[in-house]
Coordinates of C-alpha atoms in Angstrom, one line a residue:
Chain A
M10 CA -14.1 -10.2 19.0
H11 CA -14.6 -12.7 16.2
K12 CA -16.4 -14.9 18.7
F13 CA -19.1 -12.4 19.2
A14 CA -19.6 -11.7 15.4
N15 CA -22.0 -14.7 15.6
P16 CA -25.4 -13.1 16.0
T17 CA -26.8 -15.9 18.2
R18 CA -23.8 -15.7 20.6
F19 CA -24.1 -11.9 20.6
L20 CA -27.8 -12.0 21.4
K21 CA -27.1 -14.3 24.4
L22 CA -24.4 -11.9 25.7
A23 CA -26.6 -8.9 24.9
A24 CA -29.4 -10.4 26.9
A25 CA -27.1 -10.7 29.9
V26 CA -25.6 -7.2 29.6
F27 CA -28.7 -5.3 28.8
P28 CA -30.4 -5.1 32.2
W29 CA -27.1 -4.0 33.8
A30 CA -26.5 -1.4 31.2
A31 CA -30.1 -0.1 31.5
G32 CA -29.9 0.0 35.2
L33 CA -26.6 1.7 35.2
T34 CA -27.9 4.3 32.8
I35 CA -30.8 5.2 35.1
A36 CA -28.6 5.2 38.2
L37 CA -25.9 7.3 36.6
F38 CA -28.3 9.8 35.1
A39 CA -30.1 10.2 38.4
A40 CA -26.9 10.7 40.4
G41 CA -25.2 12.8 37.7
L42 CA -28.2 15.1 37.0
V43 CA -28.8 15.7 40.7
M44 CA -25.1 16.5 41.3
A45 CA -24.8 18.6 38.2
L46 CA -28.1 20.6 38.5
V47 CA -28.4 20.9 42.3
F48 CA -25.2 20.3 44.2
S49 CA -22.4 21.5 41.9
P50 CA -21.3 25.1 42.5
D51 CA -22.1 28.0 40.2
D52 CA -19.2 29.2 38.0
Y53 CA -17.7 32.4 39.1
Q54 CA -18.2 33.9 35.7
Q55 CA -20.9 31.9 34.0
G56 CA -23.3 31.4 37.0
S57 CA -25.8 28.6 36.6
T58 CA -25.3 28.6 32.8
V59 CA -22.3 26.4 33.4
R60 CA -24.7 23.5 34.2
I61 CA -25.5 23.2 30.4
M62 CA -21.9 22.0 30.1
Y63 CA -22.8 18.8 32.0
L64 CA -25.0 17.8 29.1
H65 CA -23.0 19.5 26.4
V66 CA -19.5 18.1 27.0
P67 CA -20.5 14.4 27.3
A68 CA -22.8 14.8 24.2
A69 CA -19.9 16.2 22.2
W70 CA -17.6 13.4 23.4
M71 CA -20.1 10.8 22.5
A72 CA -20.7 12.3 19.1
L73 CA -17.0 11.7 18.3
F74 CA -16.9 8.4 20.1
T75 CA -19.9 7.1 18.2
Y76 CA -18.4 8.0 14.9
T77 CA -15.3 6.1 15.9
V78 CA -17.6 3.1 16.6
L79 CA -19.2 3.6 13.2
A80 CA -15.8 3.6 11.5
A81 CA -14.6 0.6 13.5
S82 CA -17.6 -1.4 12.6
G83 CA -17.3 -0.3 9.0
A84 CA -13.7 -1.5 9.0
A85 CA -14.7 -4.8 10.6
S86 CA -17.4 -5.2 8.0
L87 CA -15.0 -4.6 5.1
I88 CA -12.1 -6.6 6.5
W89 CA -13.7 -9.6 8.1
K90 CA -17.2 -9.4 6.5
H91 CA -18.8 -9.8 10.0
P92 CA -22.6 -9.7 9.5
L93 CA -23.0 -8.1 12.9
A94 CA -20.6 -5.3 12.1
D95 CA -23.0 -3.8 9.5
V96 CA -25.9 -4.1 11.9
A97 CA -23.9 -2.4 14.7
G98 CA -23.0 0.5 12.4
K99 CA -26.6 0.9 11.3
A100 CA -27.8 0.8 14.9
A101 CA -25.1 3.3 16.1
A102 CA -25.6 6.0 13.5
P103 CA -28.9 7.5 14.7
I104 CA -27.6 7.5 18.3
G105 CA -24.5 9.4 17.2
A106 CA -26.6 11.8 15.1
M107 CA -28.7 12.4 18.2
F108 CA -25.6 13.1 20.4
T109 CA -24.3 15.5 17.7
A110 CA -27.6 17.3 17.5
L111 CA -27.7 17.5 21.3
A112 CA -24.2 18.9 21.5
L113 CA -25.1 21.5 18.9
V114 CA -28.4 22.5 20.5
T115 CA -27.0 22.7 24.1
G116 CA -24.0 24.6 22.7
M117 CA -26.4 27.2 21.1
L118 CA -28.3 27.5 24.3
W119 CA -25.1 28.1 26.2
G120 CA -23.7 30.4 23.5
E121 CA -26.6 32.9 23.6
P122 CA -26.0 34.1 27.2
M123 CA -22.2 33.6 27.2
W124 CA -21.1 34.7 23.8
G125 CA -24.2 36.8 23.1
T126 CA -25.1 34.9 20.0
W127 CA -26.7 31.5 19.2
W128 CA -24.3 30.6 16.5
V129 CA -20.8 31.6 15.5
W130 CA -18.8 30.1 12.6
D131 CA -16.2 28.9 15.0
A132 CA -14.0 26.0 14.4
R133 CA -15.4 23.5 16.8
L134 CA -19.0 24.4 16.1
T135 CA -18.5 24.1 12.4
S136 CA -16.7 20.8 12.6
V137 CA -19.4 19.3 14.8
L138 CA -21.9 20.5 12.2
V139 CA -20.0 18.8 9.4
L140 CA -19.9 15.7 11.6
F141 CA -23.7 15.9 11.8
F142 CA -23.9 15.9 8.0
L143 CA -21.5 13.0 7.9
Y144 CA -24.0 11.0 10.1
L145 CA -26.9 12.1 7.8
G146 CA -25.0 10.9 4.7
Y147 CA -24.2 7.5 6.4
M148 CA -27.9 7.0 7.3
A149 CA -29.0 8.2 3.8
V150 CA -26.8 5.5 2.2
W151 CA -28.5 2.8 4.3
D152 CA -31.9 4.2 3.3
A153 CA -31.2 4.5 -0.4
I154 CA -30.0 0.9 -1.1
D155 CA -32.6 -1.8 -0.9
N156 CA -30.3 -4.8 -0.8
R157 CA -29.1 -4.9 2.9
A158 CA -25.8 -6.6 2.2
T159 CA -24.9 -4.0 -0.4
A160 CA -26.2 -1.1 1.7
G161 CA -24.1 -2.3 4.6
K162 CA -20.9 -2.4 2.6
A163 CA -21.5 0.9 0.9
A164 CA -22.2 2.6 4.3
A165 CA -19.1 0.9 5.7
I166 CA -16.9 2.4 2.9
L167 CA -18.4 5.8 3.6
A168 CA -17.8 5.5 7.4
V169 CA -14.2 4.6 6.9
V170 CA -13.6 7.4 4.3
G171 CA -15.4 9.9 6.6
F172 CA -13.2 8.8 9.5
I173 CA -10.1 9.5 7.5
N174 CA -11.6 12.9 6.8
V175 CA -12.6 13.9 10.3
P176 CA -9.1 14.9 11.4
I177 CA -8.5 16.7 8.1
I178 CA -11.8 18.6 8.5
K179 CA -11.0 19.3 12.2
F180 CA -7.6 20.7 11.3
S181 CA -8.7 22.7 8.4
V182 CA -11.5 24.3 10.3
D183 CA -9.2 25.1 13.2
W184 CA -6.9 26.8 10.8
W185 CA -9.9 28.7 9.5
N186 CA -11.3 30.2 12.7
T187 CA -11.2 29.6 16.4
L188 CA -13.2 31.1 19.3
H189 CA -14.1 28.0 21.3
Q190 CA -12.1 27.4 24.4
P191 CA -9.3 24.8 24.3
A192 CA -9.6 21.4 25.9
S193 CA -9.7 21.5 29.7
V194 CA -10.2 17.9 30.9
F195 CA -7.9 15.7 28.8
R196 CA -4.6 17.6 29.1
M197 CA -1.1 16.5 29.6
D198 CA -0.8 18.5 32.8
G199 CA -4.1 17.2 34.3
P200 CA -7.6 18.7 34.2
T201 CA -8.0 22.4 34.9
I202 CA -11.6 21.9 36.3
D203 CA -12.2 21.9 40.0
A204 CA -13.2 18.5 41.5
S205 CA -16.6 19.8 42.5
M206 CA -17.4 20.2 38.8
L207 CA -15.3 17.3 37.5
W208 CA -17.3 14.7 39.5
P209 CA -20.7 15.5 38.1
L210 CA -19.1 15.7 34.7
G211 CA -17.6 12.3 35.1
L212 CA -20.9 10.8 36.2
M213 CA -22.7 12.4 33.3
F214 CA -20.0 11.0 31.0
G215 CA -20.6 7.5 32.5
A216 CA -24.3 8.0 32.1
F217 CA -24.0 8.9 28.4
N218 CA -21.8 5.9 27.8
A219 CA -24.2 3.5 29.6
Y220 CA -27.1 5.0 27.6
F221 CA -25.2 4.4 24.4
V222 CA -24.5 0.8 25.2
T223 CA -28.1 0.2 26.3
V224 CA -29.7 1.8 23.2
L225 CA -27.1 0.2 20.9
I226 CA -28.0 -3.3 22.2
W227 CA -31.7 -2.5 21.9
R228 CA -31.4 -1.3 18.3
I229 CA -29.1 -4.2 17.2
R230 CA -31.7 -6.6 18.7
A231 CA -34.5 -4.9 16.9
E232 CA -32.6 -4.9 13.6
L233 CA -31.8 -8.6 13.9
Q234 CA -35.4 -9.4 14.7
A235 CA -36.6 -7.3 11.8
R236 CA -34.3 -9.3 9.5
R237 CA -35.6 -12.5 10.9
V238 CA -39.2 -11.4 10.3
R239 CA -38.3 -10.4 6.7
A240 CA -36.6 -13.8 6.1
L241 CA -39.7 -15.6 7.4
E242 CA -42.0 -13.5 5.2
D243 CA -39.8 -14.3 2.2
L244 CA -40.1 -18.0 3.1
L245 CA -43.9 -17.7 3.4
V246 CA -44.2 -16.0 0.1
R247 CA -42.1 -18.7 -1.6
Q248 CA -44.2 -21.4 0.1
T249 CA -47.5 -20.0 -1.1
E250 CA -46.1 -19.6 -4.5
R251 CA -45.1 -23.2 -4.6
E252 CA -48.5 -24.3 -3.4
S253 CA -50.4 -22.2 -5.9
A254 CA -48.2 -23.6 -8.6
V255 CA -49.1 -27.1 -7.6
Chain B
M11 CA -0.7 2.2 -21.2
R12 CA -2.6 1.9 -24.4
S13 CA -5.8 1.0 -22.6
I14 CA -5.4 3.9 -20.2
L15 CA -5.1 6.4 -23.0
A16 CA -8.0 4.8 -24.9
L17 CA -10.2 5.0 -21.9
L18 CA -9.2 8.6 -21.1
G19 CA -9.8 9.6 -24.7
R20 CA -13.2 7.9 -24.8
D21 CA -14.4 9.5 -21.5
V22 CA -13.2 13.0 -22.4
G23 CA -14.6 12.7 -25.9
L24 CA -18.0 11.6 -24.5
S25 CA -18.1 14.6 -22.1
W26 CA -17.2 17.1 -24.8
A27 CA -19.7 15.6 -27.3
A28 CA -23.2 16.9 -27.6
G29 CA -25.3 15.9 -24.5
G30 CA -22.1 15.6 -22.5
S31 CA -21.5 17.3 -19.2
T32 CA -18.7 19.7 -20.1
R33 CA -20.8 22.5 -21.6
L34 CA -23.5 22.0 -18.9
A35 CA -21.0 22.4 -16.1
L36 CA -19.6 25.5 -17.7
A37 CA -23.0 27.1 -18.2
F38 CA -23.9 26.1 -14.6
F39 CA -20.7 27.6 -13.3
A40 CA -21.2 31.0 -15.1
L41 CA -24.9 31.2 -14.1
T42 CA -24.3 30.5 -10.4
V43 CA -21.6 33.1 -10.3
T44 CA -23.9 35.6 -12.1
L45 CA -26.6 35.0 -9.4
F46 CA -24.4 36.3 -6.6
P47 CA -24.3 40.0 -7.5
F48 CA -28.1 39.9 -7.5
G49 CA -28.1 38.3 -4.1
V50 CA -25.4 40.4 -2.3
G51 CA -25.7 43.6 -4.3
P52 CA -23.5 45.0 -7.1
G53 CA -21.2 47.0 -4.8
A54 CA -17.6 46.5 -5.9
A55 CA -16.2 46.2 -2.4
T56 CA -18.6 43.5 -1.3
L57 CA -18.2 41.6 -4.5
A58 CA -14.4 41.6 -4.3
K59 CA -14.6 40.4 -0.7
V60 CA -16.9 37.4 -1.6
A61 CA -15.3 36.7 -5.0
P62 CA -12.9 33.9 -3.9
G63 CA -15.6 32.1 -2.1
V64 CA -18.2 32.5 -4.8
V65 CA -15.9 31.4 -7.6
W66 CA -14.9 28.4 -5.5
V67 CA -18.3 27.3 -4.3
A68 CA -19.7 27.6 -7.9
A69 CA -16.7 25.6 -9.2
L70 CA -17.3 23.0 -6.5
L71 CA -21.0 22.7 -7.3
A72 CA -20.4 22.6 -11.1
S73 CA -17.8 19.8 -10.6
M74 CA -20.3 17.9 -8.3
L75 CA -23.1 18.3 -10.8
S76 CA -21.4 16.1 -13.4
L77 CA -20.3 13.4 -10.9
D78 CA -23.5 11.3 -11.3
R79 CA -22.5 10.5 -14.9
M80 CA -19.0 9.4 -13.9
F81 CA -19.9 5.7 -13.6
E82 CA -23.7 5.7 -14.1
T83 CA -23.9 5.7 -17.9
D84 CA -21.3 3.0 -18.2
F85 CA -23.1 1.0 -15.5
E86 CA -26.4 1.3 -17.3
D87 CA -25.2 0.1 -20.8
G88 CA -23.0 -2.6 -19.3
S89 CA -19.7 -1.2 -20.4
L90 CA -18.6 -0.9 -16.8
D91 CA -18.7 -4.7 -16.5
L92 CA -16.6 -5.0 -19.6
L93 CA -14.1 -2.4 -18.3
A94 CA -13.9 -4.2 -15.0
I95 CA -12.9 -7.5 -16.6
G96 CA -10.5 -5.7 -18.9
P97 CA -6.7 -5.4 -18.4
L98 CA -6.9 -2.4 -15.9
P99 CA -7.2 -3.1 -12.2
L100 CA -10.3 -1.4 -10.7
P101 CA -8.5 1.3 -8.7
L102 CA -6.5 2.3 -11.8
L103 CA -9.7 2.3 -13.8
V104 CA -11.2 4.7 -11.2
L105 CA -8.0 6.8 -11.5
V106 CA -8.3 7.1 -15.3
K107 CA -12.0 7.9 -15.2
T108 CA -11.6 10.5 -12.5
V109 CA -8.8 12.2 -14.4
A110 CA -11.1 12.2 -17.4
H111 CA -13.8 13.8 -15.2
W112 CA -11.3 16.5 -14.1
V113 CA -10.1 17.1 -17.7
S114 CA -13.6 17.4 -19.0
T115 CA -15.2 19.5 -16.2
A116 CA -12.6 21.2 -14.0
L117 CA -10.1 22.1 -16.7
P118 CA -12.6 24.2 -18.7
L119 CA -13.6 26.0 -15.5
L120 CA -10.0 27.1 -15.1
V121 CA -10.3 29.1 -18.3
L122 CA -13.7 30.6 -17.3
A123 CA -12.9 31.3 -13.7
P124 CA -10.6 34.4 -14.1
V125 CA -13.1 35.9 -16.5
L126 CA -15.9 35.5 -13.9
A127 CA -13.5 36.8 -11.2
I128 CA -13.1 40.0 -13.2
T129 CA -16.8 40.5 -13.2
L130 CA -16.7 40.1 -9.4
Q131 CA -14.0 42.8 -9.2
L132 CA -11.4 40.5 -7.7
E133 CA -8.1 42.4 -7.2
S134 CA -5.5 41.6 -9.9
T135 CA -3.0 40.5 -7.3
A136 CA -5.2 37.5 -6.4
Y137 CA -5.4 35.9 -9.9
P138 CA -2.2 33.8 -9.6
A139 CA -3.5 32.4 -6.3
L140 CA -7.0 31.8 -7.7
L141 CA -5.6 29.8 -10.7
A142 CA -3.1 28.0 -8.5
S143 CA -5.7 27.0 -6.0
L144 CA -8.0 25.8 -8.8
V145 CA -5.3 23.7 -10.4
I146 CA -4.2 22.2 -7.1
G147 CA -7.6 21.9 -5.5
T148 CA -10.1 20.7 -8.2
P149 CA -8.5 17.3 -8.6
A150 CA -9.4 16.7 -4.9
L151 CA -13.0 17.5 -5.8
S152 CA -13.0 14.9 -8.6
F153 CA -11.4 12.2 -6.5
I154 CA -13.6 12.7 -3.4
G155 CA -16.5 12.9 -5.8
A156 CA -15.5 9.6 -7.3
I157 CA -16.2 7.9 -4.0
G158 CA -19.7 9.4 -3.9
A159 CA -20.3 8.6 -7.6
A160 CA -19.2 5.0 -7.1
L161 CA -21.3 4.5 -4.0
T162 CA -24.5 5.9 -5.6
T163 CA -24.1 4.1 -9.0
G164 CA -27.3 2.5 -10.0
L165 CA -29.4 4.0 -7.3
R166 CA -32.6 5.9 -7.6
R167 CA -32.4 9.6 -6.5
A168 CA -28.6 9.3 -6.7
G169 CA -28.1 13.0 -7.2
V170 CA -29.4 14.2 -3.8
L171 CA -27.7 11.4 -2.0
L172 CA -24.4 12.1 -3.8
S173 CA -24.4 15.7 -2.6
L174 CA -25.1 14.7 0.9
I175 CA -22.2 12.3 0.8
V176 CA -19.7 14.5 -1.0
L177 CA -20.3 18.1 0.2
P178 CA -19.2 17.6 3.9
L179 CA -16.0 16.0 2.6
Y180 CA -15.3 19.1 0.4
V181 CA -15.0 21.4 3.4
P182 CA -11.2 21.3 3.8
V183 CA -10.6 21.9 0.0
L184 CA -12.8 25.0 0.2
I185 CA -11.1 26.3 3.3
F186 CA -7.5 26.0 2.0
A187 CA -8.4 27.1 -1.5
T188 CA -10.2 30.3 -0.5
G189 CA -7.7 30.8 2.2
A190 CA -5.0 31.0 -0.4
V191 CA -6.9 33.5 -2.6
D192 CA -7.8 35.6 0.5
A193 CA -4.1 35.6 1.6
A194 CA -3.1 36.9 -1.9
R195 CA -5.8 39.6 -1.7
N196 CA -4.5 40.9 1.6
G197 CA -0.8 40.6 0.5
F198 CA 0.1 37.6 2.6
D199 CA 2.0 34.5 1.7
T200 CA -0.1 31.9 -0.2
A201 CA 2.3 29.0 0.0
P202 CA 1.1 27.4 3.3
H203 CA -2.5 27.3 2.1
L204 CA -1.5 25.9 -1.3
M205 CA 0.7 23.3 0.3
F206 CA -2.1 22.1 2.6
L207 CA -4.4 22.1 -0.4
G208 CA -1.9 19.9 -2.2
A209 CA -1.8 17.6 0.8
V210 CA -5.5 17.3 0.8
T211 CA -5.5 16.5 -2.9
L212 CA -2.9 13.8 -2.6
V213 CA -4.8 12.1 0.2
A214 CA -8.0 12.4 -1.9
V215 CA -6.2 10.7 -4.8
V216 CA -5.1 7.7 -2.7
V217 CA -8.2 7.3 -0.7
G218 CA -10.5 8.1 -3.6
C219 CA -9.2 5.5 -6.0
W220 CA -9.3 2.6 -3.5
A221 CA -12.6 3.6 -1.9
A222 CA -14.4 4.2 -5.2
A223 CA -13.0 0.9 -6.5
A224 CA -14.3 -0.9 -3.5
A225 CA -17.7 0.8 -3.9
L226 CA -17.9 -0.1 -7.6
R227 CA -17.1 -3.7 -6.8
L228 CA -20.3 -3.8 -4.7
H229 CA -22.5 -2.8 -7.6
L230 CA -20.7 -5.0 -10.1
E231 CA -21.3 -8.2 -8.2

């Protein structure tokens, strides 16, 4: 891991991985969407509405996963002071916020026909909403501090503190109110979903993961290049200043 | 020990003095609670039902309102640098300043809260739980707030950013605290809620001191 903290080495690796990740994203989305929207069976209770789940469930998973990535890169930034860890966190945050928003919106679209309401103050909905605000706070810290090194460290502290708080928030909100159905895929006694629905769900999960990797690499590269541009600009300004002084 | 007491006395004194945040927080607390009967109507049944939440949300906002002065004024006039190179380690410094924040803003709210609860028609059986939840829960607000205050020290528009950072982290405190008061209103046991609230506070003390110290160190470099 320390080996790839070097931006140059990372860029070389990223250039090799990127086309594969992008291709995988397209392929998995194509296969997953066709299976989920066309070939998978209707639910005996929910009818076609169940197809929203093929977007909703992976989005919700990825919302949590991305926050874990954020906290891990925050910890790496604080412990080892990896320059790339800050960049990775900054690049991951908007993707995570997007996944969270997607989970919320698809959940609302599903809730209206199924529960008869767009929104209930249920435990899972509420904790995902709080997670969304945690993402916004993290991004706001990056925006508010001009010095990039300071901003990165401040955001890293917030990500780690937020990560400690996520289970506490989750638990407290569960205690407070629960309507959402319990987990049905990751269970000790195996999934309770039929294979005809588990397959498209698995494909969509893979597609979301590949999408995350693709966009993350893309955004990290863009950020590194933006930093290079700014460094060159600074150099140019200093040079012109020196020349005008002479 | 002497430097701890000196710092505590100085911070509390500054908050109580004219232009300090104690009176402002108290006035804000009273005003916010007063707004709710206008918003939800003066019916006693409605008010009694929302009273725990209203008192707690108002206390939470009042406590948050004074957070931006926790390190900011000391940072501006340079005394934070002096304190940082003084005898106290930074996490301990944060601990003392946070306790000072609690003493100067949350403690006065404790006195005012039952009075405001009376105006909201809160049942008499719920007062012990309300006070207990405030005593146990408000330190968590100060310690979580210290993280936000330290992160935003020296920034422009720190206030809005501070609320965005801190408010989501306040959710568990609010849930367990109002849960305790609601349990008391309905004649249930309040102990589980208060114990969880205590656990949240203890976590907040530990995490808050170290995280806020790390954040301050960024701005002191």
